C-alpha positions as a Markdown table, in Angstrom:
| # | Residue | x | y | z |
|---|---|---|---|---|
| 1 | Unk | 1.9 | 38.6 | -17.7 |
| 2 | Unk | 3.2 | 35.9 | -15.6 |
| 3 | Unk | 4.4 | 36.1 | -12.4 |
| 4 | Unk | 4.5 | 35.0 | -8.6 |
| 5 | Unk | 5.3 | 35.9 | -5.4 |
| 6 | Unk | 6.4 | 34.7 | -2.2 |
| 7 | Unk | 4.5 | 34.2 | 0.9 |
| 8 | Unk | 6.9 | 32.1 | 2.6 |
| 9 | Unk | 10.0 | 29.7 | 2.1 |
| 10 | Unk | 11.2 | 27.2 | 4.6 |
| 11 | Unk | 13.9 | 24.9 | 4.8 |
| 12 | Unk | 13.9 | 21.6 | 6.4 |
| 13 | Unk | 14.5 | 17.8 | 6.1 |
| 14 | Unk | 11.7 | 16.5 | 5.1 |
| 15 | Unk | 7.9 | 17.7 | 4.0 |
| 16 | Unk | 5.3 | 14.7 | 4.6 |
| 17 | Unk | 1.6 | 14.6 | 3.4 |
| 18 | Unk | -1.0 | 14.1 | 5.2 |
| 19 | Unk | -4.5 | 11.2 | 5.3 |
| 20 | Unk | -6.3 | 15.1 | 5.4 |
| 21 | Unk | -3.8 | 16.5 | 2.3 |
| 22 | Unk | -2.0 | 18.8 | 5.4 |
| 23 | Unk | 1.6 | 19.1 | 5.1 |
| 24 | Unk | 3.6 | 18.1 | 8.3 |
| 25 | Unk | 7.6 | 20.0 | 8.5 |
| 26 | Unk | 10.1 | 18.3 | 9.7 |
| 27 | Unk | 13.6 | 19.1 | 10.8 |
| 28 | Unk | 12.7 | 23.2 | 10.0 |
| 29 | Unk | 16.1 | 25.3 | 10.3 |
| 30 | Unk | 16.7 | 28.6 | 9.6 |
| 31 | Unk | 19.6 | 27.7 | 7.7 |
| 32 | Unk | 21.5 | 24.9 | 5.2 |
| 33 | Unk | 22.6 | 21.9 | 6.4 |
| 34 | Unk | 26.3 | 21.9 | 7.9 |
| 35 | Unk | 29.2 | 21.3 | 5.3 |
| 36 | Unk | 32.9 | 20.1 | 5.5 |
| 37 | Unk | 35.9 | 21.8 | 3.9 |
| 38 | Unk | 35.3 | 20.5 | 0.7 |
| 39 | Unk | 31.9 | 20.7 | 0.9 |
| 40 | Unk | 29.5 | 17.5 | 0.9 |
| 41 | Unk | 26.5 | 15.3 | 0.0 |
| 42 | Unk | 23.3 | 16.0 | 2.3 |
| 43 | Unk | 21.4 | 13.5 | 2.9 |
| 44 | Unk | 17.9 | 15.3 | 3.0 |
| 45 | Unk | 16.8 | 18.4 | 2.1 |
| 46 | Unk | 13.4 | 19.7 | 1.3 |
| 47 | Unk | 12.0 | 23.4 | 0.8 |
| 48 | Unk | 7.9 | 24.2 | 1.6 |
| 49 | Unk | 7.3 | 27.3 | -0.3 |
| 50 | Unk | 3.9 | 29.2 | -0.2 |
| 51 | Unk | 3.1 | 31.5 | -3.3 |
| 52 | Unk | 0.7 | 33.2 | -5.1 |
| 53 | Unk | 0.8 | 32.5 | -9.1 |
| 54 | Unk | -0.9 | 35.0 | -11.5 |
| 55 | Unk | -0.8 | 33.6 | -14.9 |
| 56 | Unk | 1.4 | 31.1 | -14.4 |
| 57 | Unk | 1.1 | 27.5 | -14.6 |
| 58 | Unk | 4.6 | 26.2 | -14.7 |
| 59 | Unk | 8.0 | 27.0 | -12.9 |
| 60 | Unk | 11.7 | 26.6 | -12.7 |
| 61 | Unk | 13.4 | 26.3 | -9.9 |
| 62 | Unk | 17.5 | 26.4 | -8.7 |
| 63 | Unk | 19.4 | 26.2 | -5.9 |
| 64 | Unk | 22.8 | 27.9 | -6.6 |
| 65 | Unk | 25.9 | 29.0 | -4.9 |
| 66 | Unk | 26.1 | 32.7 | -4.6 |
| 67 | Unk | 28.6 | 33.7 | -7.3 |
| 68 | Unk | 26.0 | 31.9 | -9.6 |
| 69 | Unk | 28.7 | 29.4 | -10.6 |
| 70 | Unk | 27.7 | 25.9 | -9.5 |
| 71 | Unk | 24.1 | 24.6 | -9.4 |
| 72 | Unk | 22.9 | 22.3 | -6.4 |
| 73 | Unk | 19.8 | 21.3 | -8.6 |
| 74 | Unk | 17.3 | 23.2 | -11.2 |
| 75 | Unk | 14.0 | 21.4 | -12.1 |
| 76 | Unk | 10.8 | 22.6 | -13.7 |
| 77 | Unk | 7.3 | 22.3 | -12.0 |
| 78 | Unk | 3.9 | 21.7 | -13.2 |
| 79 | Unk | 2.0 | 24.2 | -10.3 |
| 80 | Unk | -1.3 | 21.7 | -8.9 |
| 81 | Unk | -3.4 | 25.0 | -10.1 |
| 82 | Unk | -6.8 | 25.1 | -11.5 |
| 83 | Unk | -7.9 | 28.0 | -13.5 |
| 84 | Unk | -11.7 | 28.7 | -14.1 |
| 85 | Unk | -11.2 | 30.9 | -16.9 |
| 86 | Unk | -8.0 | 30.0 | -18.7 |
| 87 | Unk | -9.0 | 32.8 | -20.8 |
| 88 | Unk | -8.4 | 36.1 | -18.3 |
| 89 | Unk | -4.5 | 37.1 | -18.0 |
| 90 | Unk | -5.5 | 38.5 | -14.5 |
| 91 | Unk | -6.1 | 35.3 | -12.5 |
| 92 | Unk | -4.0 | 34.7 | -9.5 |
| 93 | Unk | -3.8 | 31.5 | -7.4 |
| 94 | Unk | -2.5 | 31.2 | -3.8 |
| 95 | Unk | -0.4 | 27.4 | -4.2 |
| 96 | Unk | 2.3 | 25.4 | -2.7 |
| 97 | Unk | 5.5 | 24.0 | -3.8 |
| 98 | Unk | 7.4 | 21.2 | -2.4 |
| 99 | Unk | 10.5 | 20.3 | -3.1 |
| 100 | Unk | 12.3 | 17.1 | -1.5 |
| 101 | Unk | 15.7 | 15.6 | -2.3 |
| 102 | Unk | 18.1 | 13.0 | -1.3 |
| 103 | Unk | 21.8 | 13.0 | -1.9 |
| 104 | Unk | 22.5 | 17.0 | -3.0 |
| 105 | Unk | 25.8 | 17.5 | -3.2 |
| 106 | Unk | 27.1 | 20.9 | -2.5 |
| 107 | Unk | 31.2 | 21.8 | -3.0 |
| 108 | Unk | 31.7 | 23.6 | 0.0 |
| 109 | Unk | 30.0 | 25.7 | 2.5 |
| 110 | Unk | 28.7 | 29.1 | 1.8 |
| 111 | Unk | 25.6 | 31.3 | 1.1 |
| 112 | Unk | 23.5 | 29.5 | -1.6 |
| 113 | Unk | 20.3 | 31.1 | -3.4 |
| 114 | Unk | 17.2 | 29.4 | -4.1 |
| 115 | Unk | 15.7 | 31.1 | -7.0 |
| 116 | Unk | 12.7 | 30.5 | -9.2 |
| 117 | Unk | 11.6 | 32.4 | -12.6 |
| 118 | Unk | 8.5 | 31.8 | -15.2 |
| 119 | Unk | 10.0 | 28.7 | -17.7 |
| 120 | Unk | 11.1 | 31.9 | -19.8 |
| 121 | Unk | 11.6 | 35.0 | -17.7 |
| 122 | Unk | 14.4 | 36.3 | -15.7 |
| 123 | Unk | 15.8 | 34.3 | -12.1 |
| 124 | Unk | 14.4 | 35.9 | -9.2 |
| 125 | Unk | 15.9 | 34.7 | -5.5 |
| 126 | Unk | 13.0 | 33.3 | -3.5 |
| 127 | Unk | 15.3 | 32.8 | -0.4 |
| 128 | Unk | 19.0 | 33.1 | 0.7 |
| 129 | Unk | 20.5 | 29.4 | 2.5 |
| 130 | Unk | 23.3 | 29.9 | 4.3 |
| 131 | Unk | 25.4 | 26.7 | 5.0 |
| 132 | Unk | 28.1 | 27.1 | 7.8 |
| 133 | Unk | 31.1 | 25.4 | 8.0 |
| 134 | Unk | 30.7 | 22.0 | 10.4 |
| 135 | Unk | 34.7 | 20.9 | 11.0 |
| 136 | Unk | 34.2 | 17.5 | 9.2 |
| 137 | Unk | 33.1 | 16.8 | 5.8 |
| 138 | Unk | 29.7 | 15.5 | 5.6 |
| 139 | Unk | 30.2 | 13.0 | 2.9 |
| 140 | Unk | 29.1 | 9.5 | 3.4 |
């Protein structure tokens, strides 16, 4: 059966690779980015999450408003895994995802969930992202 699970899930600005194939953080908040009134566009957002795969190759992944009403992004992943024996359900792989984008526009500010879930199998919430209220809108 496919599955995964989360080691870690951190939001920041930006996630930058490496000459030696490291991953550098930057900007690393425990929350969202500040939002206006009527919400915003953010001009950089990025997610570094650490998990372990068993069976699974391939993932979906959201980022969605609480009341599971309006979707930030969802986008489907190729994992960078390597299985030995493609044969054997029971093989598990430790893996990073990274996920960068420019421009996300969000309606207002609020608790958002990213979430993730096998391309067939049921949404699970890998982290919650709270974005507070700023004063100001943050379009540009």
């Amino acid at each position: 059966m496919q599955s995964f699970s989360v080691v870690s899930a951190v939001i920041c600005e930006d996630v930058r690779r490496e000459a030696s194939g490291q991953a550098t953080i930057v900007g690393a908040s425990p929350i969202g980015p500040t939002l206006g009134d009527e919400g915003g566009e953010v001009p950089s957002l990025a997610f570094f999450v650490e998990l372990v795969a068993r069976n699974l190759k391939e993932i979906s992944v959201r980022l969605i408003d609480s009341d599971l009403s309006n979707k930030i992004f969802e986008r489907d992943f190729e994992l960078p895994i390597e299985s030995e024996n493609e044969d054997d359900e029971t093989w598990e792989a430790h893996t990073l995802l990274v996920l960068g984008f420019r421009g996300l526009k969000f309606p207002a500010p609020g608790t958002f969930l990213l979430q993730a879930r096998p391309l067939d199998g049921d949404w699970s919430t890998i982290r919650e992202v709270y974005c507070p209220h700023g004063g100001e809108s943050s379009s540009s």
